[in-house]
GROMACS .gro file of C-alpha atoms in nm:
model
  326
    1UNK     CA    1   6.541  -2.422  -2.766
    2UNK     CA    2   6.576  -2.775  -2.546
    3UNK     CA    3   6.328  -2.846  -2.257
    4UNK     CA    4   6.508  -3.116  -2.034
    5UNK     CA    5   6.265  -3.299  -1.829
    6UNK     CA    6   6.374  -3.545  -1.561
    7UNK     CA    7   6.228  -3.694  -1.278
    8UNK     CA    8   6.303  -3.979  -1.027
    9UNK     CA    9   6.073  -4.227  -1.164
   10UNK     CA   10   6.172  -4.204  -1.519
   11UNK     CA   11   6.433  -4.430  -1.663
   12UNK     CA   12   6.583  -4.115  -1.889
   13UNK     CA   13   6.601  -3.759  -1.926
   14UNK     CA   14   6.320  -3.666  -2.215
   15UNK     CA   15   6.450  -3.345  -2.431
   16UNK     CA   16   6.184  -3.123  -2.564
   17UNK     CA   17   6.316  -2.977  -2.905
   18UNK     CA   18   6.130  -2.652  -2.956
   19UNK     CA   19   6.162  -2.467  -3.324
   20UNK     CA   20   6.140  -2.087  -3.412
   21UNK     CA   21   5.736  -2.130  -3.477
   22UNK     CA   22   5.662  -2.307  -3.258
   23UNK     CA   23   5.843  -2.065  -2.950
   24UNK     CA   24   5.628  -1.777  -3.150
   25UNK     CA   25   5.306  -1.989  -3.130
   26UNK     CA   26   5.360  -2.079  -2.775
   27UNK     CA   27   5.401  -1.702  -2.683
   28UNK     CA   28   5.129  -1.622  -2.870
   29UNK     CA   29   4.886  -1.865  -2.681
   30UNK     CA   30   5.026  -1.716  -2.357
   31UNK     CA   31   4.912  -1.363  -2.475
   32UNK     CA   32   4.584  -1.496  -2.576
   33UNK     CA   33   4.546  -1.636  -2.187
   34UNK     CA   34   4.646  -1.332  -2.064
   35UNK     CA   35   4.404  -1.117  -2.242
   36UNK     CA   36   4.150  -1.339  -2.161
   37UNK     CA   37   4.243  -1.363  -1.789
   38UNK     CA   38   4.247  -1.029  -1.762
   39UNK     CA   39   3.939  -0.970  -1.903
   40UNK     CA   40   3.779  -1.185  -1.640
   41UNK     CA   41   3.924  -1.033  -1.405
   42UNK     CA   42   3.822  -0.710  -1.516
   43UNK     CA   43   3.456  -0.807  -1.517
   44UNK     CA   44   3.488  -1.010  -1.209
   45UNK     CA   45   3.684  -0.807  -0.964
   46UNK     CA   46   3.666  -0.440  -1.077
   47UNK     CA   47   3.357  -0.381  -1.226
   48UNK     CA   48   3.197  -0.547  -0.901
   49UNK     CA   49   3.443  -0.304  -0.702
   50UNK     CA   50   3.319  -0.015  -0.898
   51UNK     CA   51   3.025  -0.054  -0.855
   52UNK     CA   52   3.003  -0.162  -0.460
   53UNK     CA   53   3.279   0.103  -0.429
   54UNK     CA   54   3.570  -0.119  -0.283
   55UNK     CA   55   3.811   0.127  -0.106
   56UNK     CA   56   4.142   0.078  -0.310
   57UNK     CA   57   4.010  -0.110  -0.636
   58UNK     CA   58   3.701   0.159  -0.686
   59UNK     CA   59   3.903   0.415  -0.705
   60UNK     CA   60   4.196   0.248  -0.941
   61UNK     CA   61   3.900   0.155  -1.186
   62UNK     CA   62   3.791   0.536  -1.185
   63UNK     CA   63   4.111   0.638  -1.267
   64UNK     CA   64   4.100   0.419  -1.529
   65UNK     CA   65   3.789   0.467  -1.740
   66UNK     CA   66   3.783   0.847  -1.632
   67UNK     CA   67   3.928   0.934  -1.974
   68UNK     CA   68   3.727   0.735  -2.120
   69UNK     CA   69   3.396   0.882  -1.987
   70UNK     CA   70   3.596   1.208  -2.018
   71UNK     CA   71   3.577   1.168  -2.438
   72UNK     CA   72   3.225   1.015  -2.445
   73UNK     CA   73   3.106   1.341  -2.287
   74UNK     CA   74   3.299   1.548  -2.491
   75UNK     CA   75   3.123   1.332  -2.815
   76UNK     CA   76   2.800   1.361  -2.696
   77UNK     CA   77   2.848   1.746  -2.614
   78UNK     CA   78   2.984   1.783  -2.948
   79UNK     CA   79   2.683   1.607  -3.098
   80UNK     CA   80   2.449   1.810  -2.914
   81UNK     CA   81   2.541   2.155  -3.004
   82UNK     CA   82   2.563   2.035  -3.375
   83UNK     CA   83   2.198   1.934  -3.324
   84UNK     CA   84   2.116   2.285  -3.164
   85UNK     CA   85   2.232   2.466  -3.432
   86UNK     CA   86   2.050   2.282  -3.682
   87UNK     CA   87   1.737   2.284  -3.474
   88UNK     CA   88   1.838   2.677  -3.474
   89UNK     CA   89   1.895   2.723  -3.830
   90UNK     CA   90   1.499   2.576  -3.876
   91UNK     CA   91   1.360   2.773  -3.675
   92UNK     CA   92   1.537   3.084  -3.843
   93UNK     CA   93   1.395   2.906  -4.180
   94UNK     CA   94   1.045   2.894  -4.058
   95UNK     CA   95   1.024   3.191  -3.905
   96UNK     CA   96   1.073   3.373  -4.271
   97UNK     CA   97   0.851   3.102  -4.442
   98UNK     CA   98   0.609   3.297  -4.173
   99UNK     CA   99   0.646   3.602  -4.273
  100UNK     CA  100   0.642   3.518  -4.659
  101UNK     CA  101   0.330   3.280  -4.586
  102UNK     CA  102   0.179   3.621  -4.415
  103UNK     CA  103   0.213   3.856  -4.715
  104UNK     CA  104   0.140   3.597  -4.937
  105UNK     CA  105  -0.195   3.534  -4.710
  106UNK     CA  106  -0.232   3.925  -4.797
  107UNK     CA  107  -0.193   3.899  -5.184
  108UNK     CA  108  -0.461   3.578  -5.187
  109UNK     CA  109  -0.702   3.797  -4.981
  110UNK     CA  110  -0.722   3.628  -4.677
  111UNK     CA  111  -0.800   3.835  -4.318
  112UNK     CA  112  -0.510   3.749  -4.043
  113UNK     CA  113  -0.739   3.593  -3.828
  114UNK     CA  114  -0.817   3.343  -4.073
  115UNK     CA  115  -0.430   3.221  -4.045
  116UNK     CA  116  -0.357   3.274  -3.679
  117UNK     CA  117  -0.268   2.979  -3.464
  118UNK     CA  118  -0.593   2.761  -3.379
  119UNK     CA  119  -0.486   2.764  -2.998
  120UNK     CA  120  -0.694   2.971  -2.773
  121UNK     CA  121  -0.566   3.255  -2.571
  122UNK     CA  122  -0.675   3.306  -2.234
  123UNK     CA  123  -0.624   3.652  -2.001
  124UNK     CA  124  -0.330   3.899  -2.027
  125UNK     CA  125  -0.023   3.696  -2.156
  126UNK     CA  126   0.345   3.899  -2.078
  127UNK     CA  127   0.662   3.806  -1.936
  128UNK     CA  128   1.092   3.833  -2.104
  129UNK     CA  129   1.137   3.669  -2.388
  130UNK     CA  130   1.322   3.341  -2.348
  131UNK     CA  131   1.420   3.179  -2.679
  132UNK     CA  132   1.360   2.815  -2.781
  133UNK     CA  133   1.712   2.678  -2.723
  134UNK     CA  134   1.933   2.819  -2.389
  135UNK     CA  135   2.230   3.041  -2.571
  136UNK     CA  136   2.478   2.760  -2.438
  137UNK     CA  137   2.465   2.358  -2.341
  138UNK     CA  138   2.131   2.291  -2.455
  139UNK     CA  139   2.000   1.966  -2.274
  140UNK     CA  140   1.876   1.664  -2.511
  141UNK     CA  141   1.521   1.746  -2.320
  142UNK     CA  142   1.541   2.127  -2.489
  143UNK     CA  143   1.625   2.006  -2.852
  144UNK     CA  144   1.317   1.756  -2.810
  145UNK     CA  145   1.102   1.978  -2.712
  146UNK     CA  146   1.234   2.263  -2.973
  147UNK     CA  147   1.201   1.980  -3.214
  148UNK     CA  148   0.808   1.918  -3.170
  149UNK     CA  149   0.756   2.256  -3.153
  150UNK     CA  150   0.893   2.271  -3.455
  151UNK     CA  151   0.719   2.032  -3.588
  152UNK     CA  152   0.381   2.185  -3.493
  153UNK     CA  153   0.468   2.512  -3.701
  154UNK     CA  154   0.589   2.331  -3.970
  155UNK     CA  155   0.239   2.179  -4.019
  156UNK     CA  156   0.091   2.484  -3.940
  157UNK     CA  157   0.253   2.694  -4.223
  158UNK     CA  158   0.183   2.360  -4.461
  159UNK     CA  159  -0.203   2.417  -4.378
  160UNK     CA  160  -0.149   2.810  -4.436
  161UNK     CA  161  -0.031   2.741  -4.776
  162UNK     CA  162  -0.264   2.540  -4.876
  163UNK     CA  163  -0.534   2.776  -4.768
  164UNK     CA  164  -0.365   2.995  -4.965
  165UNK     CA  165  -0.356   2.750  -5.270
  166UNK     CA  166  -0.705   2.715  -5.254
  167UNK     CA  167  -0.789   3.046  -5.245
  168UNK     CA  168  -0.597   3.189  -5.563
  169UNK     CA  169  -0.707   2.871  -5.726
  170UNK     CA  170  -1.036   2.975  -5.597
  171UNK     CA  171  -0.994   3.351  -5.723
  172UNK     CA  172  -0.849   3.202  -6.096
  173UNK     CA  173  -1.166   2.995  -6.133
  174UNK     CA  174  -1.350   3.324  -6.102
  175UNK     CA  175  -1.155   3.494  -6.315
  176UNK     CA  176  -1.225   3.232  -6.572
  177UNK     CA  177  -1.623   3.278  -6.503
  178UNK     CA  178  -1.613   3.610  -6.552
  179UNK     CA  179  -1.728   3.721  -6.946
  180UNK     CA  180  -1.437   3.948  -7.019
  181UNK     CA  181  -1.433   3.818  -7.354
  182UNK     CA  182  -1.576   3.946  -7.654
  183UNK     CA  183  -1.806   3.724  -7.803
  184UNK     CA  184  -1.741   3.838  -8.158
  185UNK     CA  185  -1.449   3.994  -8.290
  186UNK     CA  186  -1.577   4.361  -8.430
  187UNK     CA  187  -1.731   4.693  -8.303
  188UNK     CA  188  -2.081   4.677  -8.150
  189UNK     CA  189  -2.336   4.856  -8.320
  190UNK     CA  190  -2.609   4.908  -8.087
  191UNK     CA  191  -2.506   4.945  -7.719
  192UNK     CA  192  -2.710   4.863  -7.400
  193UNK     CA  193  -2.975   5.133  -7.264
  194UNK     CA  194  -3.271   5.307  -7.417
  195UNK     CA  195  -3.274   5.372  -7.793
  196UNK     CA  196  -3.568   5.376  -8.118
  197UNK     CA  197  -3.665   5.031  -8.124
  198UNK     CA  198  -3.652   4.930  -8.463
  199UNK     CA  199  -3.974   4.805  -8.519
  200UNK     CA  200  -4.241   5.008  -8.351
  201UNK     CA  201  -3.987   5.329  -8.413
  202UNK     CA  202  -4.080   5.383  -8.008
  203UNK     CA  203  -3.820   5.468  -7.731
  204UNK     CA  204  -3.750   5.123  -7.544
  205UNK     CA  205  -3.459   4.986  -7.340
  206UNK     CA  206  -3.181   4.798  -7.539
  207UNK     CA  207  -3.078   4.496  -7.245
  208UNK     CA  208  -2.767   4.395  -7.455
  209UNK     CA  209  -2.480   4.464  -7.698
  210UNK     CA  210  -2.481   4.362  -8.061
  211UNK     CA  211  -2.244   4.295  -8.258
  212UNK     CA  212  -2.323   4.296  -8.636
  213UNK     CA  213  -2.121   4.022  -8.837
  214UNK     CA  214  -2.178   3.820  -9.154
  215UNK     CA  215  -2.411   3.492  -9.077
  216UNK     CA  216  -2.200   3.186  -8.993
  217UNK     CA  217  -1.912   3.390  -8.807
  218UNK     CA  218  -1.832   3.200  -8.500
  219UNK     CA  219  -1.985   3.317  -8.181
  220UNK     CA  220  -1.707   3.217  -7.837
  221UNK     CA  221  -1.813   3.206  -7.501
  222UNK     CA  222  -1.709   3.495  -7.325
  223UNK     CA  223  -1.634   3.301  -7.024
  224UNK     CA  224  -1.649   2.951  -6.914
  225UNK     CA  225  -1.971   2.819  -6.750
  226UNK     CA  226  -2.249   2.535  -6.808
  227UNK     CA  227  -2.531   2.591  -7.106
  228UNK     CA  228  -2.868   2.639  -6.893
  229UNK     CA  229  -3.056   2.676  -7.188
  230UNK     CA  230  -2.994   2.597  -7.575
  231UNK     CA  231  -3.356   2.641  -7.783
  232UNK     CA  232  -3.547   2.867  -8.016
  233UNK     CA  233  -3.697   3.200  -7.870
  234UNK     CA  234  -3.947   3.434  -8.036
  235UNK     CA  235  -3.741   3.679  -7.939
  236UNK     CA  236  -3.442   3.584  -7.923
  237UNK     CA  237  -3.434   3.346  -8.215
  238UNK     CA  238  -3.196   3.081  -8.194
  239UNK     CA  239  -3.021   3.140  -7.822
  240UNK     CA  240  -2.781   3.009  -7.545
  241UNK     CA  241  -2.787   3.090  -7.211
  242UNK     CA  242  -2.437   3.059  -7.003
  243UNK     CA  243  -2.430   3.005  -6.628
  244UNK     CA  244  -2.128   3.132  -6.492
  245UNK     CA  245  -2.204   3.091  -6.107
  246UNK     CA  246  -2.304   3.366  -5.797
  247UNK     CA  247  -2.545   3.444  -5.990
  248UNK     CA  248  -2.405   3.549  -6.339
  249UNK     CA  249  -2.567   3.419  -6.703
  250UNK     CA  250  -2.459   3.495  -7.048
  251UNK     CA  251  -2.680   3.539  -7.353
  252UNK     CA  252  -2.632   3.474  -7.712
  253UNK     CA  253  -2.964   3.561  -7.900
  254UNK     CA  254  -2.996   3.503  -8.321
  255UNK     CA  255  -2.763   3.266  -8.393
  256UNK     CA  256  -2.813   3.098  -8.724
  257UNK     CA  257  -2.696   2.761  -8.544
  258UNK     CA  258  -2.638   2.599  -8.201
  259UNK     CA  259  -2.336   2.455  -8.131
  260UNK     CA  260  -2.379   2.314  -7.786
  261UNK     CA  261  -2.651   2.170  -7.586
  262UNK     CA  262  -2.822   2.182  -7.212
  263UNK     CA  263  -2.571   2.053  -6.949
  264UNK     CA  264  -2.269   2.080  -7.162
  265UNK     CA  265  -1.959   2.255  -6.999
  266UNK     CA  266  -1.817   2.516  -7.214
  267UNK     CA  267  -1.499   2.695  -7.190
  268UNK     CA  268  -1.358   3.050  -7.207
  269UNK     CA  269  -1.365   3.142  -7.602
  270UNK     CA  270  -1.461   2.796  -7.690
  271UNK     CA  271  -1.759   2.828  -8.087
  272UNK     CA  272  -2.057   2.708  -7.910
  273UNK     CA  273  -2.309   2.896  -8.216
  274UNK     CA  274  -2.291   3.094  -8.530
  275UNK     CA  275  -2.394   3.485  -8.598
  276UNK     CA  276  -2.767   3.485  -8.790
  277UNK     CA  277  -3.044   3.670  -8.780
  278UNK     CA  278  -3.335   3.439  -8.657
  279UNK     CA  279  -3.626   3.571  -8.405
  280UNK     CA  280  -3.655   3.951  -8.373
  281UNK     CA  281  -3.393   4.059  -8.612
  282UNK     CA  282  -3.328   4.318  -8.863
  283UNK     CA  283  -3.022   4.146  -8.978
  284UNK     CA  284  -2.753   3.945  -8.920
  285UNK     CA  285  -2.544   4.022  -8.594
  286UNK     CA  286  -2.527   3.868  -8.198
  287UNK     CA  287  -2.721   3.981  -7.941
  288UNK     CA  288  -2.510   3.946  -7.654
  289UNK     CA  289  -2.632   3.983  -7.293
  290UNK     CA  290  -2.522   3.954  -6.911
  291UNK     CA  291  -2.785   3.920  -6.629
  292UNK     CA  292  -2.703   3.945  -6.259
  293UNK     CA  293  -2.947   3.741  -6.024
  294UNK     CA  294  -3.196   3.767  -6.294
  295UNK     CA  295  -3.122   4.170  -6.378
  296UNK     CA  296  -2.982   4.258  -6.716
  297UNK     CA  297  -2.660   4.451  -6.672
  298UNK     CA  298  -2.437   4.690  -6.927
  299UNK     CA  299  -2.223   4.416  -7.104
  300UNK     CA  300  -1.986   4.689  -7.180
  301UNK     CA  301  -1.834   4.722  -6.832
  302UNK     CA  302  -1.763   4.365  -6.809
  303UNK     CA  303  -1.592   4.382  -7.162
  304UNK     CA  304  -1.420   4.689  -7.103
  305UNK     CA  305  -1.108   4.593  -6.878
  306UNK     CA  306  -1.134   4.847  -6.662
  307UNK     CA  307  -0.881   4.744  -6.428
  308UNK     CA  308  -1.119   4.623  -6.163
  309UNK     CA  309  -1.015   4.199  -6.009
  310UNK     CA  310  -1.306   3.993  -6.157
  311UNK     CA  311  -1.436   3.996  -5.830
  312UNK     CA  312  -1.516   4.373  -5.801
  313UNK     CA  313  -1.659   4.317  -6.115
  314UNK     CA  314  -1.907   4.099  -5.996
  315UNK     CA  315  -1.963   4.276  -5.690
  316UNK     CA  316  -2.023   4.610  -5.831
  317UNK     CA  317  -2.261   4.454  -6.098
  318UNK     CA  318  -2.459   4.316  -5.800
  319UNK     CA  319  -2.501   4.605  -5.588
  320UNK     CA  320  -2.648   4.726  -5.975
  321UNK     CA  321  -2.864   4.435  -5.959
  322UNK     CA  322  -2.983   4.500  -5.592
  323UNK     CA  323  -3.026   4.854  -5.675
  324UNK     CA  324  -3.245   4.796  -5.951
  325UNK     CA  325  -3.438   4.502  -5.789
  326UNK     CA  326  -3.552   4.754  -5.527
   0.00000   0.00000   0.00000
């Protein structure tokens, strides 16, 4: 392309020689103006329209970006009802985490008002049902507020379970303090209540099992607890005592030799002494004994397994206690 320029005061006609790239970088500049005048324009002269709503231009601009708001409505709706039926699908979650966390509560022992919602309830309460989220269009306002209630429950049902944590751990440490062991593997062969005392040949009241075995055999706790006492009886010979807690001591008479000592903490069938025959004894063997609140109790129906929770146990052996305290 030639651009002839002439004009009266020059002496010549100038010729502008103009190439392929260079025509295609010259149009490109113009389009680069153009975009950028219209922009300013744009900002300028419609947006000030729209918004001051100029007659004619106002309503060309609304034309214009009403598609556009048309699709960002359509996102957002879009966004929205994804977000309500995941806030939905939580709710549905929680609500059977209740009910598990409720018959759980019921295995662990613990009394439904011990679980219910701390929030106080005051007068009659009534009225339709009306669910979290409306059925259709929920409102960014209703998924918030579904969202921190949601929030309270979840922390809610977190506390619930770990009530319920503590309490079976609480019910498995009593398990574990409960002598359902025997101390000595073998057959007893003098059981708890009145016999012949062996000595005076006079009826008086056996307080324990024994278990005959050969001297040195090892004698296990029957339960775990902490050794309350650990020292030479006339009585009782060589002897441990076990407390177990509520209450509930173990005792290991004749034993040829201590194995623990006051304040040490012993576990379920862990040696702590060996069969003998030291104080009152006709022989080798272990007197074993169980004492509730201070009362000596039937060893046998801790050692029997009668099907009874290792709380029943306990109970039932201190109503016995009571009973014979009285």
């Amino acid at each position: 392309m030639q651009i002839m320029i002439t004009h009266g005061r020059l002496a010549k006609t100038h010729v502008l020689q103009l190439g392929r790239w260079q025509l295609l970088g010259l149009a490109l500049g113009l389009l680069a103006g153009m975009l950028v005048l219209s922009g300013v324009v744009y900002h300028l002269i419609f947006v000030k329209a729209a918004r001051e709503g100029w007659p004619v231009v106002s309503q060309v601009v609304k034309l214009v970006v009403k598609d556009e708001f048309a699709q960002r409505d359509r996102y957002m709706r879009e966004n929205l009802e994804a977000m309500a039926r995941r806030v939905g699908e939580m709710q549905a979650r929680l609500v059977q985490l209740e009910a598990m966390g409720e018959r759980v509560s019921g295995l662990a022992g613990l009394k439904p008002q011990e679980i219910k919602l701390s929030e106080k309830q005051h007068g009659g309460q009534g009225g339709p049902f009306v669910p979290m989220l409306p059925p259709e269009q929920p409102t960014v306002q209703d998924i918030l507020q579904a969202i921190d209630w949601l929030d309270e429950l979840t922390a809610h049902r977190a506390d619930v379970f770990t009530l319920i944590e503590s309490r079976l751990f609480e019910e498995q440490m009593q398990a574990l303090m409960v002598p359902s062991t025997k101390p000595v593997d073998g057959p007893t062969s003098s059981a708890f209540g009145f016999r012949s005392d062996p000595f005076t040949g006079r009826s008086a009241l056996h307080t324990g099992l024994d278990f005959p075995a050969a001297p040195g055999t090892p004698i296990k706790a029957a339960a775990g607890g902490v050794v309350i006492a650990a020292e030479h009886h006339p009585a009782y010979g060589q002897m441990i005592d076990l407390d177990h807690g509520n209450g509930l001591v173990t005792r290991y008479a004749h034993a040829s030799k201590l194995l623990v000592q006051r304040g040490d903490i012993v576990k379920r069938g862990q040696v702590i002494a060996q069969v003998g025959s030291t104080g009152r004894s006709t022989g080798p063997h272990l007197h074993f004994e169980v004492l509730m609140n201070g009362v000596h109790q039937n060893p046998a129906k801790f050692l029997a397994g009668d099907g009874r929770t290792p709380q029943r146990r306990v109970a039932g052996a201190a109503r016995t206690a009571g009973s014979h305290a009285h």
